[in-house]
Amino acid sequence: MEMKRIVPALGLGLLLMSPATALGQDGAEAAAQIDTGTTAWMLVSTTLVLLMVPGLAMFYGGLVRTKNVLGTMMHSFAAMAIIGVIWAICGYAMCFGGSVGGWIGWDWDFVLLRGLDSGPGAYFGDDIVIPHLVFAMFQGKFAIITPALIAGAFAERVRFRGYCVFIALWSLLIYNPLCHWIWGGGFLTGEAIDFAGGTVIHISAGMAGLVCALYLGARRGYPKTAMHPNNLVMTMMGAGLLWVGWFGFNAGSSVSSGLQTAQALTVTQIAAATGALTWIIIEALHLKKATSLGLMSGILAGLVAITPAAGDVPPSGAIVLGVVGSLFCYGAVVLKGKLGYDDTLDVFGIHGIAGIVGAIGLTFLLRDGAGAEFATQLWYQVKGVGVSIIYAGVVTLILVVLVDKTVGLRLNDKDQMAGMDHALHGEHGFGLLNLN
Amino acid sequence: MEMKRIVPALGLGLLLMSPATALGQDGAEAAAQIDTGTTAWMLVSTTLVLLMVPGLAMFYGGLVRTKNVLGTMMHSFAAMAIIGVIWAICGYAMCFGGSVGGWIGWDWDFVLLRGLDSGPGAYFGDDIVIPHLVFAMFQGKFAIITPALIAGAFAERVRFRGYCVFIALWSLLIYNPLCHWIWGGGFLTGEAIDFAGGTVIHISAGMAGLVCALYLGARRGYPKTAMHPNNLVMTMMGAGLLWVGWFGFNAGSSVSSGLQTAQALTVTQIAAATGALTWIIIEALHLKKATSLGLMSGILAGLVAITPAAGDVPPSGAIVLGVVGSLFCYGAVVLKGKLGYDDTLDVFGIHGIAGIVGAIGLTFLLRDGAGAEFATQLWYQVKGVGVSIIYAGVVTLILVVLVDKTVGLRLNDKDQMAGMDHALHGEHGFGLLNLN
Amino acid sequence: MEMKRIVPALGLGLLLMSPATALGQDGAEAAAQIDTGTTAWMLVSTTLVLLMVPGLAMFYGGLVRTKNVLGTMMHSFAAMAIIGVIWAICGYAMCFGGSVGGWIGWDWDFVLLRGLDSGPGAYFGDDIVIPHLVFAMFQGKFAIITPALIAGAFAERVRFRGYCVFIALWSLLIYNPLCHWIWGGGFLTGEAIDFAGGTVIHISAGMAGLVCALYLGARRGYPKTAMHPNNLVMTMMGAGLLWVGWFGFNAGSSVSSGLQTAQALTVTQIAAATGALTWIIIEALHLKKATSLGLMSGILAGLVAITPAAGDVPPSGAIVLGVVGSLFCYGAVVLKGKLGYDDTLDVFGIHGIAGIVGAIGLTFLLRDGAGAEFATQLWYQVKGVGVSIIYAGVVTLILVVLVDKTVGLRLNDKDQMAGMDHALHGEHGFGLLNLN
Amino acid sequence: MKLVIAIIQPDKLEEVHHALVDEEILRITVSRCTGHGQAEDPDLYRGQEVKPSLLAKVRIEIAVNDDYVERAVSAIINGAKHNGGEIGDGKIFILPLEDCVRIRTGEHGGSAI
Amino acid sequence: MKLVIAIIQPDKLEEVHHALVDEEILRITVSRCTGHGQAEDPDLYRGQEVKPSLLAKVRIEIAVNDDYVERAVSAIINGAKHNGGEIGDGKIFILPLEDCVRIRTGEHGGSAI
Amino acid sequence: MKLVIAIIQPDKLEEVHHALVDEEILRITVSRCTGHGQAEDPDLYRGQEVKPSLLAKVRIEIAVNDDYVERAVSAIINGAKHNGGEIGDGKIFILPLEDCVRIRTGEHGGSAI
Ligand SMILES: Nc1ncnc2c1ncn2[C@@H]1O[C@H](COP(=O)(O)OP(=O)(O)O)[C@@H](O)[C@H]1O
Ligand SMILES: Nc1ncnc2c1ncn2[C@@H]1O[C@H](COP(=O)(O)OP(=O)(O)O)[C@@H](O)[C@H]1O
Ligand SMILES: Nc1ncnc2c1ncn2[C@@H]1O[C@H](COP(=O)(O)OP(=O)(O)O)[C@@H](O)[C@H]1O
């Protein structure tokens, strides 16, 4: 969602909502106004972003040890369940309801999506009308995937119950405000360019992951014990689905089905490919071998880096962001190894770093005419990044301490040794390993 | 497909078909009338429902024992092949051809989809025109997945040849008539609300599964021998794809790309999330642990329960159906354990029960103005459910006896012990287990 | 892409490009002309064809031995990275830029997709306008998947570095010219019917695979040592995704969202189902058992056979192509076993053979009015097939010798024994096999 | 004390297990293995029979006191035979066992078995 | 020389390994197995407890010279006990080992261990 | 009779198998295991070398009559060595085997091997 469009869009949307609600069930007339093509693409984008959640579950699930594979996948799936419900109840209202002083949105009519269930839909720039519900569902998928991303940072060492409470609170207290500030009409809306969620999603998740990883401490045995991915094959499948889903993520964020959509999809494709290629070239130079995990990490680095920029940089800019994203992420991941903290699946090293690279870097690569004057725009970008880092960092710290002290978040050593799957869920991921 | 729309829709469609056929290959004019946006979404929905078939194969395949994983996945894939061919030859004609006395459809022009291959397309309510072929393909995917669902009830204990014959007959003698009665202009069309297939698909499959499970008897060793899922990880991937595909299943059933589509997608999302959350809460209370299979079962329960209702209940209704669906299914599954019959993958316990919950329950949750007057609508719903249960139950019983006595359906104990993969298909699912 | 439409289409597209570029950023007016529905379906098709790449990785990855699973999947993923970048830089320009004497396309404005990034989009027949970028991205996915297909022929025995160089050159020197000749305005455009890539994609890949397999020689130990698929389960998942993605592949090639799209999707579905059914019937007769790999091979045979024909044969033709495709492929695969060469995953036996069956066979099955007069069209088809076989065959031979002698392509016996995953990538696909 | 190692066909594991339990041999350790013997058991692969050089087998290890050896062996034989004895049914190996320790209690010897 | 075979719980592998290393027993061979003993460890499956007849275990094989046997056994016991000894903690079997050969050098006997 | 147990590198299984067949040792049982010895064999993980404490190995079990022991051992050694002997090539253990039973026929002793 490019911020410059969403303000008038939602403004118009809301304007239109009320009369429509007033007019009652005049569905036929409403339907006539709706652009079926844009609606179709937005429905698809919603579906594609949903696909990213099992994709993420597979990506993360394949990287942990065999005994934690289900527990790790459950983190993504639980986000679908928990945030899925919260979003319908009040999440959308908090993000995209009328702004209360720029700090948080609210609209009683959005609670349980009541006001959106009928009515002609919301206008988006250029006279594009889609049902308001579609926009709400599309946005809801972003709200689901963001906490699911964080889970990679403390994989293999949290209790399921604590995790559920944590992501519910995180969504309410961090994601929803941040989303409102930058996209929903809050105090940053219209400043930083964040097309599809560099600051709102990746930087906030990366930062939250870092804080959690530091507070919760390393997994038992880390870094002395070598911890092997149980299933890089599944991680590859997941990476494939993430790339596929990201087309919805980014190209859907144009809320259109036209040139800008095409531009967003194009740069997404190019940045992913470039990021992947860059990473395996670095590896080939540095380690003499290109790894599959490296290729996948590069895909992610490229995809994350292009996310905030997808609507506003040309293909050449996507190449730059892909290269620079992979370079920085590779450096960050190697540095983590040196520093010794345990961000299990490199949520900060990939999502945080590439998010920052993209959000700041886009300023240098904007298409002619996009954004404000250079210095101003750079300041906006830095401000957006800074706000996301500080707000997500500080409030996550409060939350993680709170949840750990009350419900309990860190998994004790005994259960870590037994593995989350058995200790927490009473199951085994790969029954095929035992005779049955 | 909401029945109230399909009657005039198909009526008009057929009306238009003939002149168009008469006019010959006037493709340009025909194309001009077609709504590209709605067509796009319907093409996507068709694709998404197709995606559910491998999704189902993965879901089911992961739940059986290692030696039966391919055999179980083959049940879904064989349905794609067999029903895929039958549908093109005569399935669509039987479901959506002109009604022969309300009992079955037929239209020689629909055989091999000949009459649909040219012509301007079919009208659906509100002047939406899409190519008739798209509708035929979309519906064809439902015809494929329904028998594939049944296979879960007798997993791990049927012969492949018998299964192939069984589903072919089942499709011809049960699915096609039922589909015609409720959606295609038959004697129930316009009565029961069955938006995307509660009675036509889930209840009929659930009931067929129950009858087969009872007639064929339990797997060798059940329930004494513990039978472990070989790959809950794959089951999770499958559940993810099912959720994703269900957006096409339900939102595609609106045959539009507008408000009603958005409503259907929204309640699908909400019911899935609520169902999942409910199930793990029940488990947390009952068993002190939330399981991944529980979360997935809740997703399915919610999705099935919302299926008949997806076009006609608001978001709050979706929450109710998600909760109630999971409650009833959990109860049914636990009860099955007590009763001791072997519905291997709980086809009746999930699809049957949640289908009934949704089909009846929706009456209490309808959006203002949807459906007939309350008591009438409730009677319609009960009647629809009853017809589906009785017809699917009785004819399935006849079929299963017939196939078992002639071609042979139940797998003998020796082959059950060797496993379907090796005994029936001469293969092994996970070659990786052995050195190679 | 049906060639008869693309010529004027692209011509018009280019005509329109220039004024638009001249007009500058008049985005609003441009957007107004774009058909959002067609754009939506083309965006989706692009996404679906991308999905085929991980699908192919899974399909191929499951068929090799455990120690080569990542290395084999990397072949598909590396194509996403490498061709993804090349395509943006110069691939599209070489395929669809203005024709240089009918031999190769070029347009400086297409380099880095610069000229496509703004402007009103490209016209396709029947006044359908979509953003030119969407068409470029859709076509880019075909360029990615073609070399990835080849990789199956020399699976388990090539060095990664050599492979990367090989596909880059293959794309530049074989795919791009061939694509230009048949689709992009080159000397064959307007002759052979190749709707979605029979000659351009499957025959060229199949032929290239055959040449590589023959030149590189068999895997160490073949055919004496039995080599078992490590994961037929994953191969099934992959086959499912390929079928799903093929809807984008074929139906997207109509560059429309209307009747022809529906026709293409319909015949794709029918040919896949028929191919699958045919193959398992052959197996049941020949081997007394139907295998899962057989069913999947039949799906592929059907899909490949319908690919060139998807826009121009009716449903009954799809049935014929599905049956004949499977028959020929089954024969070819059995014959390979007799001849003893090592086309590891039967790239020639499936893609090459079914591609030829489809490209020639379609002539006999055309819808009334499609194509030229019979004998002429048959000659066109034979010519197209011949050009593809000869050009791809000869140039691939040159390339494979070149790369093997310089960078090194064939993997030495020691590394073959250790396995590609460990020897080339320093990883293991299934960590779960070892205690961790 | 002896350590009895049996290599059997995977589909007979359940029956062997039951037969052992009937003989009051309740503790066993089982693992997957592959074996090469006289047996052949081809898989199908695209129209061809592929003969794996190693077939999937199950390996059972049972530590028993001397008086149980015969019972164990005959229970295994009874459970593992296909139709009164087919090629590939497997082998039993009997090894001397010097000592056995129960980890939980640290007790040694025959009572720890 | 003896061959020490220990069947332990999977979650104790790491600790046993460390305990062995502390005793300077650096070479071990480990494999997955499943075992049936007194222990029960139900999985959950749709609202029900399912008791597998075979539980996942780890099998450790260590070839040692005679003077290391006791150290190996006590290291395993120390590493493998849950809370001072619980059902299912496992067993140790000690077999006579006649010879040992290092493949790399071909050397035999105690020095090759 | 002896039970020969060899722990070798996975990539040498085929060669060892061939070498055994050449010596007319046709029956073997093979399983996956992991082992810790002197060898190191790091994997790569996001720019870092990760050294697994347990490396994948293959375990071969062969029951042989006494006169075959030497042939078996030297066949294994020949097949399993990398470049004339590298660290990690593995070990062979020779255990006394008291009896062997063919399940199919019930026959005992040397002829059943
Ligand atoms: N001498 C042996 N050493 C090791 N394993 C053996 C030996 N003999 C048989 N086996 C194991 O027993 C399995 C069955 O042996 P096989 O020769 O097929 O049966 P039979 O002796 O009944 O003909 C083999 O696959 C192999 O795993
Ligand atoms: N006599 C035996 N033979 C083979 N394996 C045994 C024997 N006794 C125990 N085991 C192995 O040890 C594991 C633990 O045994 P268990 O009886 O649960 O422990 P405990 O003896 O401490 O009660 C079993 O699962 C089994 O794998
Ligand atoms: N004493 C032992 N007990 C059990 N397994 C052993 C022993 N010595 C070696 N092994 C097995 O053999 C493998 C190779 O041993 P290693 O020490 O690396 O080779 P080398 O002795 O040639 O240096 C080890 O990984 C381990 O599985």
mmCIF file of C-alpha atoms in Angstrom, chain C residues 120-327:
data_model
loop_
_atom_site.group_PDB
_atom_site.id
_atom_site.type_symbol
_atom_site.label_atom_id
_atom_site.label_comp_id
_atom_site.label_asym_id
_atom_site.label_seq_id
_atom_site.Cartn_x
_atom_site.Cartn_y
_atom_site.Cartn_z
ATOM 1 C CA PRO C 120 0.055 2.748 -21.564
ATOM 2 C CA GLY C 121 0.782 -0.872 -22.185
ATOM 3 C CA ALA C 122 0.526 -3.120 -25.153
ATOM 4 C CA TYR C 123 -2.474 -3.939 -27.241
ATOM 5 C CA PHE C 124 -3.348 -7.526 -27.928
ATOM 6 C CA GLY C 125 -5.896 -8.657 -30.438
ATOM 7 C CA ASP C 126 -9.510 -7.616 -29.893
ATOM 8 C CA ASP C 127 -8.537 -4.335 -28.279
ATOM 9 C CA ILE C 128 -7.301 -5.887 -25.081
ATOM 10 C CA VAL C 129 -4.779 -3.655 -23.359
ATOM 11 C CA ILE C 130 -2.567 -4.808 -20.552
ATOM 12 C CA PRO C 131 0.588 -3.205 -19.212
ATOM 13 C CA HIS C 132 3.445 -4.260 -21.417
ATOM 14 C CA LEU C 133 5.426 -5.211 -18.309
ATOM 15 C CA VAL C 134 2.922 -7.929 -17.465
ATOM 16 C CA PHE C 135 3.458 -9.561 -20.805
ATOM 17 C CA ALA C 136 7.217 -9.296 -20.333
ATOM 18 C CA MET C 137 7.020 -10.936 -16.921
ATOM 19 C CA PHE C 138 4.692 -13.668 -18.125
ATOM 20 C CA GLN C 139 7.063 -14.496 -20.956
ATOM 21 C CA GLY C 140 9.996 -14.316 -18.557
ATOM 22 C CA LYS C 141 8.609 -17.244 -16.580
ATOM 23 C CA PHE C 142 8.664 -19.382 -19.712
ATOM 24 C CA ALA C 143 12.288 -18.428 -20.240
ATOM 25 C CA ILE C 144 13.020 -19.572 -16.687
ATOM 26 C CA ILE C 145 11.291 -22.899 -16.785
ATOM 27 C CA THR C 146 12.681 -24.101 -20.106
ATOM 28 C CA PRO C 147 16.311 -24.546 -19.036
ATOM 29 C CA ALA C 148 15.089 -25.869 -15.693
ATOM 30 C CA LEU C 149 13.312 -28.635 -17.601
ATOM 31 C CA ILE C 150 16.518 -29.681 -19.344
ATOM 32 C CA ALA C 151 18.216 -30.257 -16.020
ATOM 33 C CA GLY C 152 16.262 -33.465 -15.550
ATOM 34 C CA ALA C 153 18.145 -35.116 -18.375
ATOM 35 C CA PHE C 154 21.526 -34.863 -16.688
ATOM 36 C CA ALA C 155 20.377 -34.919 -13.090
ATOM 37 C CA GLU C 156 22.772 -36.407 -10.549
ATOM 38 C CA ARG C 157 25.898 -35.842 -12.598
ATOM 39 C CA VAL C 158 26.715 -32.203 -13.302
ATOM 40 C CA ARG C 159 28.714 -29.571 -11.493
ATOM 41 C CA PHE C 160 26.746 -26.599 -10.275
ATOM 42 C CA ARG C 161 29.030 -23.959 -11.698
ATOM 43 C CA GLY C 162 29.051 -25.526 -15.129
ATOM 44 C CA TYR C 163 25.290 -25.864 -14.999
ATOM 45 C CA CYS C 164 24.881 -22.179 -14.228
ATOM 46 C CA VAL C 165 27.042 -21.161 -17.151
ATOM 47 C CA PHE C 166 25.327 -23.663 -19.400
ATOM 48 C CA ILE C 167 21.798 -22.450 -18.778
ATOM 49 C CA ALA C 168 22.799 -18.823 -19.087
ATOM 50 C CA LEU C 169 24.290 -19.493 -22.515
ATOM 51 C CA TRP C 170 21.478 -21.834 -23.489
ATOM 52 C CA SER C 171 18.947 -19.154 -22.714
ATOM 53 C CA LEU C 172 20.810 -16.516 -24.692
ATOM 54 C CA LEU C 173 21.726 -18.639 -27.678
ATOM 55 C CA ILE C 174 18.862 -21.086 -27.983
ATOM 56 C CA TYR C 175 15.776 -20.052 -26.099
ATOM 57 C CA ASN C 176 15.785 -16.395 -27.021
ATOM 58 C CA PRO C 177 16.258 -16.882 -30.778
ATOM 59 C CA LEU C 178 13.747 -19.726 -30.925
ATOM 60 C CA CYS C 179 11.219 -17.704 -28.985
ATOM 61 C CA HIS C 180 11.783 -14.788 -31.323
ATOM 62 C CA TRP C 181 11.410 -16.897 -34.433
ATOM 63 C CA ILE C 182 8.147 -18.476 -33.442
ATOM 64 C CA TRP C 183 6.479 -15.920 -31.199
ATOM 65 C CA GLY C 184 8.363 -12.668 -31.372
ATOM 66 C CA GLY C 185 8.124 -11.719 -35.006
ATOM 67 C CA GLY C 186 10.889 -13.870 -36.428
ATOM 68 C CA PHE C 187 10.866 -15.867 -39.631
ATOM 69 C CA LEU C 188 8.515 -18.569 -38.382
ATOM 70 C CA THR C 189 6.008 -16.320 -36.696
ATOM 71 C CA GLY C 190 2.555 -16.788 -38.120
ATOM 72 C CA GLU C 191 3.261 -20.249 -39.444
ATOM 73 C CA ALA C 192 3.362 -23.024 -36.862
ATOM 74 C CA ILE C 193 0.663 -23.015 -34.244
ATOM 75 C CA ASP C 194 2.412 -23.121 -30.909
ATOM 76 C CA PHE C 195 -0.038 -21.778 -28.439
ATOM 77 C CA ALA C 196 1.912 -22.087 -25.232
ATOM 78 C CA GLY C 197 5.232 -23.550 -26.112
ATOM 79 C CA GLY C 198 5.369 -26.978 -27.674
ATOM 80 C CA THR C 199 8.205 -26.199 -30.040
ATOM 81 C CA VAL C 200 9.676 -23.245 -28.192
ATOM 82 C CA ILE C 201 9.715 -24.902 -24.794
ATOM 83 C CA HIS C 202 9.123 -28.628 -24.615
ATOM 84 C CA ILE C 203 10.677 -29.854 -27.831
ATOM 85 C CA SER C 204 13.696 -27.606 -27.457
ATOM 86 C CA ALA C 205 14.178 -28.625 -23.828
ATOM 87 C CA GLY C 206 13.611 -32.281 -24.624
ATOM 88 C CA MET C 207 16.081 -32.211 -27.477
ATOM 89 C CA ALA C 208 18.641 -30.311 -25.433
ATOM 90 C CA GLY C 209 18.210 -32.854 -22.666
ATOM 91 C CA LEU C 210 18.780 -35.735 -25.028
ATOM 92 C CA VAL C 211 21.931 -34.218 -26.457
ATOM 93 C CA CYS C 212 23.312 -33.447 -23.000
ATOM 94 C CA ALA C 213 22.470 -36.914 -21.710
ATOM 95 C CA LEU C 214 24.218 -38.526 -24.652
ATOM 96 C CA TYR C 215 27.257 -36.300 -24.525
ATOM 97 C CA LEU C 216 27.744 -36.365 -20.766
ATOM 98 C CA GLY C 217 27.175 -40.085 -20.584
ATOM 99 C CA ALA C 218 25.365 -42.074 -17.959
ATOM 100 C CA ARG C 219 25.541 -41.652 -14.240
ATOM 101 C CA ARG C 220 28.188 -43.726 -12.534
ATOM 102 C CA GLY C 221 26.734 -47.173 -12.088
ATOM 103 C CA TYR C 222 23.822 -46.746 -14.511
ATOM 104 C CA PRO C 223 22.043 -48.906 -15.462
ATOM 105 C CA LYS C 224 23.516 -51.708 -13.334
ATOM 106 C CA THR C 225 22.889 -50.064 -9.999
ATOM 107 C CA ALA C 226 19.257 -49.584 -9.128
ATOM 108 C CA MET C 227 18.614 -45.920 -8.415
ATOM 109 C CA HIS C 228 15.562 -45.261 -6.346
ATOM 110 C CA PRO C 229 13.538 -42.098 -6.093
ATOM 111 C CA ASN C 230 14.181 -40.656 -2.660
ATOM 112 C CA ASN C 231 10.772 -39.156 -2.235
ATOM 113 C CA LEU C 232 7.917 -40.019 -4.569
ATOM 114 C CA VAL C 233 5.675 -38.254 -2.109
ATOM 115 C CA MET C 234 7.364 -34.963 -2.902
ATOM 116 C CA THR C 235 7.217 -35.809 -6.576
ATOM 117 C CA MET C 236 3.454 -36.079 -6.216
ATOM 118 C CA MET C 237 3.250 -32.710 -4.537
ATOM 119 C CA GLY C 238 5.310 -31.319 -7.374
ATOM 120 C CA ALA C 239 3.082 -32.910 -9.991
ATOM 121 C CA GLY C 240 0.101 -31.316 -8.291
ATOM 122 C CA LEU C 241 1.697 -27.892 -8.411
ATOM 123 C CA LEU C 242 2.688 -28.401 -12.038
ATOM 124 C CA TRP C 243 -0.884 -29.172 -13.024
ATOM 125 C CA VAL C 244 -2.085 -26.127 -11.124
ATOM 126 C CA GLY C 245 0.587 -23.909 -12.603
ATOM 127 C CA TRP C 246 -0.073 -25.180 -16.106
ATOM 128 C CA PHE C 247 -3.419 -23.413 -16.048
ATOM 129 C CA GLY C 248 -1.432 -20.196 -16.025
ATOM 130 C CA PHE C 249 0.977 -21.556 -18.596
ATOM 131 C CA ASN C 250 -1.688 -22.397 -21.137
ATOM 132 C CA ALA C 251 -4.669 -20.239 -20.280
ATOM 133 C CA GLY C 252 -2.371 -17.284 -19.723
ATOM 134 C CA SER C 253 -0.975 -17.749 -23.208
ATOM 135 C CA SER C 254 -4.241 -16.477 -24.639
ATOM 136 C CA VAL C 255 -3.352 -13.047 -23.231
ATOM 137 C CA SER C 256 -6.999 -12.514 -22.522
ATOM 138 C CA SER C 257 -9.605 -13.262 -19.932
ATOM 139 C CA GLY C 258 -12.465 -14.575 -21.958
ATOM 140 C CA LEU C 259 -13.569 -17.374 -24.179
ATOM 141 C CA GLN C 260 -10.176 -18.374 -25.490
ATOM 142 C CA THR C 261 -8.753 -18.356 -21.996
ATOM 143 C CA ALA C 262 -11.540 -20.652 -20.926
ATOM 144 C CA GLN C 263 -10.967 -22.915 -23.896
ATOM 145 C CA ALA C 264 -7.271 -23.180 -23.126
ATOM 146 C CA LEU C 265 -7.895 -23.946 -19.465
ATOM 147 C CA THR C 266 -10.511 -26.519 -20.337
ATOM 148 C CA VAL C 267 -8.407 -28.498 -22.748
ATOM 149 C CA THR C 268 -5.468 -28.314 -20.362
ATOM 150 C CA GLN C 269 -7.545 -29.846 -17.616
ATOM 151 C CA ILE C 270 -8.961 -32.522 -19.885
ATOM 152 C CA ALA C 271 -5.660 -33.502 -21.476
ATOM 153 C CA ALA C 272 -3.980 -33.794 -18.077
ATOM 154 C CA ALA C 273 -6.747 -36.015 -16.748
ATOM 155 C CA THR C 274 -6.853 -38.124 -19.884
ATOM 156 C CA GLY C 275 -3.105 -38.483 -20.016
ATOM 157 C CA ALA C 276 -3.022 -39.643 -16.419
ATOM 158 C CA LEU C 277 -5.838 -42.101 -16.887
ATOM 159 C CA THR C 278 -4.313 -43.493 -20.065
ATOM 160 C CA TRP C 279 -0.951 -44.050 -18.470
ATOM 161 C CA ILE C 280 -2.298 -45.980 -15.496
ATOM 162 C CA ILE C 281 -4.463 -48.075 -17.772
ATOM 163 C CA ILE C 282 -1.411 -48.938 -19.887
ATOM 164 C CA GLU C 283 0.456 -49.852 -16.724
ATOM 165 C CA ALA C 284 -2.409 -51.910 -15.403
ATOM 166 C CA LEU C 285 -2.398 -53.864 -18.642
ATOM 167 C CA HIS C 286 1.358 -54.064 -19.035
ATOM 168 C CA LEU C 287 2.585 -54.411 -15.470
ATOM 169 C CA LYS C 288 -0.564 -55.408 -13.619
ATOM 170 C CA LYS C 289 -0.073 -52.463 -11.321
ATOM 171 C CA ALA C 290 -0.777 -48.763 -11.666
ATOM 172 C CA THR C 291 2.003 -46.679 -10.172
ATOM 173 C CA SER C 292 1.941 -43.215 -8.750
ATOM 174 C CA LEU C 293 4.870 -42.210 -10.911
ATOM 175 C CA GLY C 294 2.926 -43.541 -13.874
ATOM 176 C CA LEU C 295 -0.068 -41.423 -13.057
ATOM 177 C CA MET C 296 2.170 -38.391 -12.715
ATOM 178 C CA SER C 297 4.018 -39.141 -15.921
ATOM 179 C CA GLY C 298 0.665 -39.346 -17.658
ATOM 180 C CA ILE C 299 -0.339 -35.987 -16.237
ATOM 181 C CA LEU C 300 2.825 -34.486 -17.651
ATOM 182 C CA ALA C 301 2.463 -36.225 -20.995
ATOM 183 C CA GLY C 302 -1.065 -34.896 -21.328
ATOM 184 C CA LEU C 303 -0.105 -31.411 -20.272
ATOM 185 C CA VAL C 304 2.838 -31.205 -22.622
ATOM 186 C CA ALA C 305 0.883 -32.618 -25.542
ATOM 187 C CA ILE C 306 -1.889 -30.052 -25.162
ATOM 188 C CA THR C 307 0.475 -27.126 -24.704
ATOM 189 C CA PRO C 308 0.977 -26.175 -28.360
ATOM 190 C CA ALA C 309 -2.658 -26.926 -29.089
ATOM 191 C CA ALA C 310 -4.388 -25.357 -26.127
ATOM 192 C CA GLY C 311 -5.993 -22.487 -27.980
ATOM 193 C CA ASP C 312 -7.104 -24.319 -31.052
ATOM 194 C CA VAL C 313 -8.495 -27.745 -30.304
ATOM 195 C CA PRO C 314 -11.875 -28.507 -28.740
ATOM 196 C CA PRO C 315 -12.332 -30.726 -25.652
ATOM 197 C CA SER C 316 -12.582 -33.849 -27.767
ATOM 198 C CA GLY C 317 -9.197 -33.017 -29.276
ATOM 199 C CA ALA C 318 -7.762 -32.716 -25.792
ATOM 200 C CA ILE C 319 -8.897 -36.245 -25.037
ATOM 201 C CA VAL C 320 -7.185 -37.505 -28.167
ATOM 202 C CA LEU C 321 -3.960 -35.672 -27.371
ATOM 203 C CA GLY C 322 -4.020 -36.923 -23.794
ATOM 204 C CA VAL C 323 -4.379 -40.527 -24.917
ATOM 205 C CA VAL C 324 -1.869 -40.340 -27.723
ATOM 206 C CA GLY C 325 0.592 -38.327 -25.681
ATOM 207 C CA SER C 326 0.647 -40.926 -22.928
ATOM 208 C CA LEU C 327 0.892 -43.801 -25.362
#
